[in-house]
């Protein structure tokens, strides 16, 4: 299927690894020129070169922390008028809410709620004026089925989700869709490091922990960044113009509800 977005421009945040990288690669394969960001310049340069070689599109690297004003300004300078914006950043750490300070909460809200809102604020009016735009926010399955130790994530991402639900209904008639993609367990560095932490607290090896977690999923495995990227690219396609304000769960069937 031709997604109809060849030649479009995208900003993909937090994209040197994992799900962000999967999205950048999938968009680039459709002929979208991408600006990718991450904090570690060396990893970012490696990923940029990999995407260039695989696809031939223009890949611009912007090293920086997307949760800071300077990081966002640098990404927007590299691509002031994106047609596509993929919002992503690292997730907050697990813990017990009794130990979290106001600063911990502000950091989580900054990264996982206010950063995407700021980037949308900077780009959505231009998209609406040009009558085409796609925004995809990478959130988490924890928005739909909260995970107790991930309270910072549950809270901050739910704030974003509520905001998007209202905004997305105001942009559709101007050709701009805004949707959230909710990953369950995907095989990325973040997932592997969570599993390693769990293994340290049990008598099992990281490999054993990973196998148990993968087998417990109805699909019997973790998702891949390629699968995630493909869904993102479809949401950014011309064919998805009637999908807006949705929370699309990708979790191999882990969420047990009917809806
Ligand atoms: P990952 O494999 O650790 O990759 C994270 C990417 O984001 C890296 O490229 C990292 O590069 C970049 N990054 C992190 N913080 C950044 C920041 N402040 N500014 C710019 N770039 C930043 O993680 P992932 O598994 O793809 O997860 C992506 C998001 O999905 C996270 O919010 C995570 O909580 C959420 N999620 C993931 C899963 C899963 O199973 N993988 C499940 C639910 C939710 P640098 O470190 O160099 O900046």
PDB file of N, CA and C and ligand atoms in Angstrom, residues 12-22 37-44 47 62-68 71 87-92 111-112 115 138-142 147 150 153 157 181-194 222-223 225 228 250, ligand 1:
ATOM      1  N   UNK A  12      10.696  13.325  14.531  1.00  0.00           N
ATOM      2  CA  UNK A  12      10.469  12.144  15.371  1.00  0.00           C
ATOM      3  C   UNK A  12      11.365  12.303  16.607  1.00  0.00           C
ATOM      4  N   UNK A  13      10.730  12.488  17.745  1.00  0.00           N
ATOM      5  CA  UNK A  13      11.477  12.755  18.984  1.00  0.00           C
ATOM      6  C   UNK A  13      11.958  11.453  19.613  1.00  0.00           C
ATOM      7  N   UNK A  14      13.099  11.537  20.280  1.00  0.00           N
ATOM      8  CA  UNK A  14      13.645  10.396  21.031  1.00  0.00           C
ATOM      9  C   UNK A  14      13.739   9.160  20.134  1.00  0.00           C
ATOM     10  N   UNK A  15      14.552   9.276  19.084  1.00  0.00           N
ATOM     11  CA  UNK A  15      14.472   8.277  18.013  1.00  0.00           C
ATOM     12  C   UNK A  15      15.803   7.610  17.665  1.00  0.00           C
ATOM     13  N   UNK A  16      16.775   7.633  18.566  1.00  0.00           N
ATOM     14  CA  UNK A  16      18.027   6.927  18.228  1.00  0.00           C
ATOM     15  C   UNK A  16      17.891   5.428  18.475  1.00  0.00           C
ATOM     16  N   UNK A  17      16.898   5.053  19.290  1.00  0.00           N
ATOM     17  CA  UNK A  17      16.705   3.638  19.660  1.00  0.00           C
ATOM     18  C   UNK A  17      15.215   3.340  19.777  1.00  0.00           C
ATOM     19  N   UNK A  18      14.935   2.056  19.932  1.00  0.00           N
ATOM     20  CA  UNK A  18      13.609   1.611  20.357  1.00  0.00           C
ATOM     21  C   UNK A  18      12.455   2.055  19.472  1.00  0.00           C
ATOM     22  N   UNK A  19      11.355   2.426  20.127  1.00  0.00           N
ATOM     23  CA  UNK A  19      10.107   2.705  19.423  1.00  0.00           C
ATOM     24  C   UNK A  19      10.211   3.946  18.537  1.00  0.00           C
ATOM     25  N   UNK A  20      10.907   4.972  19.035  1.00  0.00           N
ATOM     26  CA  UNK A  20      11.089   6.190  18.234  1.00  0.00           C
ATOM     27  C   UNK A  20      11.850   5.885  16.953  1.00  0.00           C
ATOM     28  N   UNK A  21      12.887   5.096  17.076  1.00  0.00           N
ATOM     29  CA  UNK A  21      13.669   4.698  15.897  1.00  0.00           C
ATOM     30  C   UNK A  21      12.793   3.893  14.927  1.00  0.00           C
ATOM     31  N   UNK A  22      11.986   2.995  15.473  1.00  0.00           N
ATOM     32  CA  UNK A  22      11.082   2.200  14.631  1.00  0.00           C
ATOM     33  C   UNK A  22      10.159   3.108  13.828  1.00  0.00           C
ATOM     34  N   UNK A  37      15.724  13.081  17.003  1.00  0.00           N
ATOM     35  CA  UNK A  37      16.402  13.643  18.168  1.00  0.00           C
ATOM     36  C   UNK A  37      16.722  12.546  19.193  1.00  0.00           C
ATOM     37  N   UNK A  38      17.701  12.818  20.023  1.00  0.00           N
ATOM     38  CA  UNK A  38      18.050  12.001  21.199  1.00  0.00           C
ATOM     39  C   UNK A  38      19.158  12.761  21.916  1.00  0.00           C
ATOM     40  N   UNK A  39      19.431  12.395  23.145  1.00  0.00           N
ATOM     41  CA  UNK A  39      20.447  13.135  23.908  1.00  0.00           C
ATOM     42  C   UNK A  39      21.858  12.704  23.564  1.00  0.00           C
ATOM     43  N   UNK A  40      22.054  11.414  23.279  1.00  0.00           N
ATOM     44  CA  UNK A  40      23.418  10.904  23.058  1.00  0.00           C
ATOM     45  C   UNK A  40      23.788  11.024  21.578  1.00  0.00           C
ATOM     46  N   UNK A  41      24.656  12.000  21.285  1.00  0.00           N
ATOM     47  CA  UNK A  41      24.941  12.349  19.885  1.00  0.00           C
ATOM     48  C   UNK A  41      25.492  11.169  19.085  1.00  0.00           C
ATOM     49  N   UNK A  42      26.355  10.373  19.696  1.00  0.00           N
ATOM     50  CA  UNK A  42      27.002   9.286  18.947  1.00  0.00           C
ATOM     51  C   UNK A  42      25.967   8.244  18.501  1.00  0.00           C
ATOM     52  N   UNK A  43      25.063   7.870  19.400  1.00  0.00           N
ATOM     53  CA  UNK A  43      24.014   6.894  19.045  1.00  0.00           C
ATOM     54  C   UNK A  43      23.104   7.457  17.956  1.00  0.00           C
ATOM     55  N   UNK A  44      22.819   8.755  18.099  1.00  0.00           N
ATOM     56  CA  UNK A  44      21.913   9.403  17.150  1.00  0.00           C
ATOM     57  C   UNK A  44      22.528   9.423  15.753  1.00  0.00           C
ATOM     58  N   UNK A  47      22.308   5.989  14.157  1.00  0.00           N
ATOM     59  CA  UNK A  47      20.945   5.696  13.677  1.00  0.00           C
ATOM     60  C   UNK A  47      20.625   6.503  12.427  1.00  0.00           C
ATOM     61  N   UNK A  62      19.350  15.952  15.469  1.00  0.00           N
ATOM     62  CA  UNK A  62      19.401  17.068  16.417  1.00  0.00           C
ATOM     63  C   UNK A  62      19.629  16.482  17.801  1.00  0.00           C
ATOM     64  N   UNK A  63      20.860  16.586  18.275  1.00  0.00           N
ATOM     65  CA  UNK A  63      21.167  16.030  19.598  1.00  0.00           C
ATOM     66  C   UNK A  63      20.684  16.998  20.669  1.00  0.00           C
ATOM     67  N   UNK A  64      19.966  16.491  21.651  1.00  0.00           N
ATOM     68  CA  UNK A  64      19.490  17.353  22.731  1.00  0.00           C
ATOM     69  C   UNK A  64      18.391  16.679  23.515  1.00  0.00           C
ATOM     70  N   UNK A  65      18.095  17.292  24.653  1.00  0.00           N
ATOM     71  CA  UNK A  65      17.051  16.753  25.531  1.00  0.00           C
ATOM     72  C   UNK A  65      15.720  17.385  25.126  1.00  0.00           C
ATOM     73  N   UNK A  66      14.823  16.596  24.589  1.00  0.00           N
ATOM     74  CA  UNK A  66      13.561  17.124  24.048  1.00  0.00           C
ATOM     75  C   UNK A  66      12.654  17.641  25.169  1.00  0.00           C
ATOM     76  N   UNK A  67      12.951  17.287  26.412  1.00  0.00           N
ATOM     77  CA  UNK A  67      12.118  17.767  27.520  1.00  0.00           C
ATOM     78  C   UNK A  67      12.536  19.169  27.979  1.00  0.00           C
ATOM     79  N   UNK A  68      13.561  19.728  27.322  1.00  0.00           N
ATOM     80  CA  UNK A  68      13.975  21.098  27.655  1.00  0.00           C
ATOM     81  C   UNK A  68      13.551  22.049  26.532  1.00  0.00           C
ATOM     82  N   UNK A  71      16.118  21.994  23.769  1.00  0.00           N
ATOM     83  CA  UNK A  71      16.030  20.780  22.951  1.00  0.00           C
ATOM     84  C   UNK A  71      14.901  20.877  21.937  1.00  0.00           C
ATOM     85  N   UNK A  87       5.689  12.411  18.914  1.00  0.00           N
ATOM     86  CA  UNK A  87       6.150  12.794  20.241  1.00  0.00           C
ATOM     87  C   UNK A  87       6.574  11.576  21.041  1.00  0.00           C
ATOM     88  N   UNK A  88       7.760  11.672  21.637  1.00  0.00           N
ATOM     89  CA  UNK A  88       8.291  10.557  22.419  1.00  0.00           C
ATOM     90  C   UNK A  88       9.379  11.107  23.336  1.00  0.00           C
ATOM     91  N   UNK A  89       9.584  10.437  24.461  1.00  0.00           N
ATOM     92  CA  UNK A  89      10.685  10.759  25.394  1.00  0.00           C
ATOM     93  C   UNK A  89      10.813   9.555  26.309  1.00  0.00           C
ATOM     94  N   UNK A  90      11.864   9.523  27.081  1.00  0.00           N
ATOM     95  CA  UNK A  90      12.020   8.423  28.027  1.00  0.00           C
ATOM     96  C   UNK A  90      10.874   8.421  29.024  1.00  0.00           C
ATOM     97  N   UNK A  91      10.584   7.253  29.554  1.00  0.00           N
ATOM     98  CA  UNK A  91       9.515   7.152  30.551  1.00  0.00           C
ATOM     99  C   UNK A  91      10.062   7.403  31.948  1.00  0.00           C
ATOM    100  N   UNK A  92       9.193   7.845  32.878  1.00  0.00           N
ATOM    101  CA  UNK A  92       9.639   8.081  34.254  1.00  0.00           C
ATOM    102  C   UNK A  92       9.996   6.761  34.965  1.00  0.00           C
ATOM    103  N   UNK A 111       8.148  15.859  31.023  1.00  0.00           N
ATOM    104  CA  UNK A 111       8.618  14.964  29.952  1.00  0.00           C
ATOM    105  C   UNK A 111       7.467  14.330  29.187  1.00  0.00           C
ATOM    106  N   UNK A 112       6.464  13.854  29.903  1.00  0.00           N
ATOM    107  CA  UNK A 112       5.456  12.989  29.269  1.00  0.00           C
ATOM    108  C   UNK A 112       4.103  13.650  29.049  1.00  0.00           C
ATOM    109  N   UNK A 115       5.915  18.382  27.339  1.00  0.00           N
ATOM    110  CA  UNK A 115       6.786  18.411  26.150  1.00  0.00           C
ATOM    111  C   UNK A 115       5.981  18.154  24.872  1.00  0.00           C
ATOM    112  N   UNK A 138       3.569   8.855  21.437  1.00  0.00           N
ATOM    113  CA  UNK A 138       3.860   7.539  22.018  1.00  0.00           C
ATOM    114  C   UNK A 138       3.590   7.650  23.512  1.00  0.00           C
ATOM    115  N   UNK A 139       2.592   6.910  23.990  1.00  0.00           N
ATOM    116  CA  UNK A 139       2.285   6.966  25.429  1.00  0.00           C
ATOM    117  C   UNK A 139       2.592   5.607  26.043  1.00  0.00           C
ATOM    118  N   UNK A 140       1.589   4.898  26.522  1.00  0.00           N
ATOM    119  CA  UNK A 140       1.852   3.599  27.143  1.00  0.00           C
ATOM    120  C   UNK A 140       0.546   2.850  27.378  1.00  0.00           C
ATOM    121  N   UNK A 141       0.633   1.530  27.380  1.00  0.00           N
ATOM    122  CA  UNK A 141      -0.543   0.729  27.742  1.00  0.00           C
ATOM    123  C   UNK A 141      -0.966   1.048  29.178  1.00  0.00           C
ATOM    124  N   UNK A 142      -0.044   1.622  29.961  1.00  0.00           N
ATOM    125  CA  UNK A 142      -0.357   1.967  31.353  1.00  0.00           C
ATOM    126  C   UNK A 142      -1.421   3.056  31.458  1.00  0.00           C
ATOM    127  N   UNK A 147      -0.175   0.507  35.761  1.00  0.00           N
ATOM    128  CA  UNK A 147       0.758  -0.423  36.419  1.00  0.00           C
ATOM    129  C   UNK A 147       1.170   0.263  37.724  1.00  0.00           C
ATOM    130  N   UNK A 150       4.310   2.235  38.300  1.00  0.00           N
ATOM    131  CA  UNK A 150       4.583   3.284  37.307  1.00  0.00           C
ATOM    132  C   UNK A 150       3.640   4.479  37.483  1.00  0.00           C
ATOM    133  N   UNK A 153       4.205   7.628  35.469  1.00  0.00           N
ATOM    134  CA  UNK A 153       3.817   7.457  34.067  1.00  0.00           C
ATOM    135  C   UNK A 153       2.292   7.441  33.933  1.00  0.00           C
ATOM    136  N   UNK A 157       0.972  10.668  31.780  1.00  0.00           N
ATOM    137  CA  UNK A 157       0.486  10.310  30.435  1.00  0.00           C
ATOM    138  C   UNK A 157      -1.039  10.409  30.353  1.00  0.00           C
ATOM    139  N   UNK A 181      -0.412   6.339  20.481  1.00  0.00           N
ATOM    140  CA  UNK A 181      -0.079   4.920  20.312  1.00  0.00           C
ATOM    141  C   UNK A 181       0.383   4.394  21.657  1.00  0.00           C
ATOM    142  N   UNK A 182      -0.280   3.332  22.136  1.00  0.00           N
ATOM    143  CA  UNK A 182      -0.026   2.827  23.493  1.00  0.00           C
ATOM    144  C   UNK A 182       0.732   1.502  23.433  1.00  0.00           C
ATOM    145  N   UNK A 183       2.055   1.538  23.633  1.00  0.00           N
ATOM    146  CA  UNK A 183       2.794   0.273  23.593  1.00  0.00           C
ATOM    147  C   UNK A 183       2.610  -0.550  24.863  1.00  0.00           C
ATOM    148  N   UNK A 184       2.401  -1.856  24.661  1.00  0.00           N
ATOM    149  CA  UNK A 184       2.561  -2.821  25.749  1.00  0.00           C
ATOM    150  C   UNK A 184       4.027  -3.213  25.758  1.00  0.00           C
ATOM    151  N   UNK A 185       4.364  -4.475  25.975  1.00  0.00           N
ATOM    152  CA  UNK A 185       5.776  -4.856  26.030  1.00  0.00           C
ATOM    153  C   UNK A 185       6.418  -4.989  24.646  1.00  0.00           C
ATOM    154  N   UNK A 186       7.343  -4.089  24.354  1.00  0.00           N
ATOM    155  CA  UNK A 186       8.108  -4.126  23.099  1.00  0.00           C
ATOM    156  C   UNK A 186       9.569  -4.340  23.428  1.00  0.00           C
ATOM    157  N   UNK A 187      10.201  -5.142  22.577  1.00  0.00           N
ATOM    158  CA  UNK A 187      11.586  -5.534  22.860  1.00  0.00           C
ATOM    159  C   UNK A 187      12.561  -4.395  22.538  1.00  0.00           C
ATOM    160  N   UNK A 188      12.773  -3.550  23.531  1.00  0.00           N
ATOM    161  CA  UNK A 188      13.684  -2.412  23.366  1.00  0.00           C
ATOM    162  C   UNK A 188      14.652  -2.403  24.561  1.00  0.00           C
ATOM    163  N   UNK A 189      15.615  -1.482  24.504  1.00  0.00           N
ATOM    164  CA  UNK A 189      16.571  -1.357  25.616  1.00  0.00           C
ATOM    165  C   UNK A 189      15.844  -1.107  26.937  1.00  0.00           C
ATOM    166  N   UNK A 190      14.793  -0.277  26.861  1.00  0.00           N
ATOM    167  CA  UNK A 190      14.069   0.054  28.104  1.00  0.00           C
ATOM    168  C   UNK A 190      13.442  -1.197  28.710  1.00  0.00           C
ATOM    169  N   UNK A 191      12.808  -1.999  27.856  1.00  0.00           N
ATOM    170  CA  UNK A 191      12.173  -3.224  28.359  1.00  0.00           C
ATOM    171  C   UNK A 191      13.236  -4.152  28.950  1.00  0.00           C
ATOM    172  N   UNK A 192      14.351  -4.285  28.225  1.00  0.00           N
ATOM    173  CA  UNK A 192      15.417  -5.186  28.701  1.00  0.00           C
ATOM    174  C   UNK A 192      15.979  -4.701  30.035  1.00  0.00           C
ATOM    175  N   UNK A 193      16.083  -3.387  30.215  1.00  0.00           N
ATOM    176  CA  UNK A 193      16.642  -2.911  31.493  1.00  0.00           C
ATOM    177  C   UNK A 193      15.628  -3.111  32.621  1.00  0.00           C
ATOM    178  N   UNK A 194      14.325  -2.974  32.324  1.00  0.00           N
ATOM    179  CA  UNK A 194      13.299  -3.279  33.352  1.00  0.00           C
ATOM    180  C   UNK A 194      13.372  -4.751  33.745  1.00  0.00           C
ATOM    181  N   UNK A 222       7.275 -10.589  22.774  1.00  0.00           N
ATOM    182  CA  UNK A 222       7.240  -9.128  22.841  1.00  0.00           C
ATOM    183  C   UNK A 222       6.986  -8.586  21.430  1.00  0.00           C
ATOM    184  N   UNK A 223       6.530  -7.355  21.368  1.00  0.00           N
ATOM    185  CA  UNK A 223       6.394  -6.697  20.070  1.00  0.00           C
ATOM    186  C   UNK A 223       7.748  -6.210  19.580  1.00  0.00           C
ATOM    187  N   UNK A 225      10.025  -3.160  17.360  1.00  0.00           N
ATOM    188  CA  UNK A 225       9.998  -1.736  16.989  1.00  0.00           C
ATOM    189  C   UNK A 225       9.511  -1.572  15.552  1.00  0.00           C
ATOM    190  N   UNK A 228       5.767  -1.588  15.594  1.00  0.00           N
ATOM    191  CA  UNK A 228       5.298  -0.322  16.161  1.00  0.00           C
ATOM    192  C   UNK A 228       5.409   0.797  15.115  1.00  0.00           C
ATOM    193  N   UNK A 250      -1.217  -1.347  21.378  1.00  0.00           N
ATOM    194  CA  UNK A 250      -0.471  -2.429  20.720  1.00  0.00           C
ATOM    195  C   UNK A 250       0.210  -3.228  21.817  1.00  0.00           C
TER     196      UNK A 250
HETATM  197  P1  LIG B   1      14.421   3.032  24.634  1.00  0.00           P
HETATM  198  O1  LIG B   1      14.642   1.808  23.833  1.00  0.00           O
HETATM  199  O2  LIG B   1      15.138   3.216  25.916  1.00  0.00           O
HETATM  200  O3  LIG B   1      14.722   4.291  23.681  1.00  0.00           O
HETATM  201  C1  LIG B   1      14.508   5.575  24.147  1.00  0.00           C
HETATM  202  C2  LIG B   1      14.969   6.569  23.088  1.00  0.00           C
HETATM  203  O4  LIG B   1      14.588   7.863  23.511  1.00  0.00           O
HETATM  204  C3  LIG B   1      16.475   6.616  22.913  1.00  0.00           C
HETATM  205  O5  LIG B   1      16.754   6.958  21.583  1.00  0.00           O
HETATM  206  C4  LIG B   1      16.879   7.731  23.868  1.00  0.00           C
HETATM  207  O6  LIG B   1      18.147   8.269  23.522  1.00  0.00           O
HETATM  208  C5  LIG B   1      15.732   8.715  23.633  1.00  0.00           C
HETATM  209  N1  LIG B   1      15.446   9.630  24.736  1.00  0.00           N
HETATM  210  C6  LIG B   1      15.125   9.301  26.010  1.00  0.00           C
HETATM  211  N2  LIG B   1      14.920  10.424  26.725  1.00  0.00           N
HETATM  212  C7  LIG B   1      15.094  11.469  25.869  1.00  0.00           C
HETATM  213  C8  LIG B   1      15.014  12.867  26.026  1.00  0.00           C
HETATM  214  N3  LIG B   1      14.723  13.428  27.199  1.00  0.00           N
HETATM  215  N4  LIG B   1      15.254  13.658  24.944  1.00  0.00           N
HETATM  216  C9  LIG B   1      15.549  13.116  23.751  1.00  0.00           C
HETATM  217  N5  LIG B   1      15.641  11.780  23.555  1.00  0.00           N
HETATM  218  C10 LIG B   1      15.417  10.977  24.609  1.00  0.00           C
HETATM  219  O7  LIG B   1      12.864   3.227  25.028  1.00  0.00           O
HETATM  220  P2  LIG B   1      11.548   2.671  24.299  1.00  0.00           P
HETATM  221  O8  LIG B   1      11.264   1.307  24.817  1.00  0.00           O
HETATM  222  O9  LIG B   1      11.637   2.909  22.839  1.00  0.00           O
HETATM  223  O10 LIG B   1      10.431   3.626  24.952  1.00  0.00           O
HETATM  224  C11 LIG B   1       9.948   4.803  24.337  1.00  0.00           C
HETATM  225  C12 LIG B   1       8.785   5.333  25.166  1.00  0.00           C
HETATM  226  O11 LIG B   1       7.742   4.340  25.185  1.00  0.00           O
HETATM  227  C13 LIG B   1       9.144   5.589  26.631  1.00  0.00           C
HETATM  228  O12 LIG B   1       8.457   6.722  27.092  1.00  0.00           O
HETATM  229  C14 LIG B   1       8.642   4.356  27.339  1.00  0.00           C
HETATM  230  O13 LIG B   1       8.326   4.598  28.684  1.00  0.00           O
HETATM  231  C15 LIG B   1       7.392   4.063  26.518  1.00  0.00           C
HETATM  232  N6  LIG B   1       6.981   2.642  26.655  1.00  0.00           N
HETATM  233  C16 LIG B   1       7.778   1.640  26.219  1.00  0.00           C
HETATM  234  C17 LIG B   1       7.362   0.313  26.359  1.00  0.00           C
HETATM  235  C18 LIG B   1       8.217  -0.860  25.898  1.00  0.00           C
HETATM  236  O14 LIG B   1       7.849  -1.999  26.147  1.00  0.00           O
HETATM  237  N7  LIG B   1       9.322  -0.652  25.243  1.00  0.00           N
HETATM  238  C19 LIG B   1       6.128   0.044  26.960  1.00  0.00           C
HETATM  239  C20 LIG B   1       5.330   1.109  27.385  1.00  0.00           C
HETATM  240  C21 LIG B   1       5.776   2.400  27.227  1.00  0.00           C
HETATM  241  P3  LIG B   1      19.058   9.036  24.626  1.00  0.00           P
HETATM  242  O15 LIG B   1      19.013   8.230  25.874  1.00  0.00           O
HETATM  243  O16 LIG B   1      20.400   9.129  23.995  1.00  0.00           O
HETATM  244  O17 LIG B   1      18.412  10.390  24.794  1.00  0.00           O
END
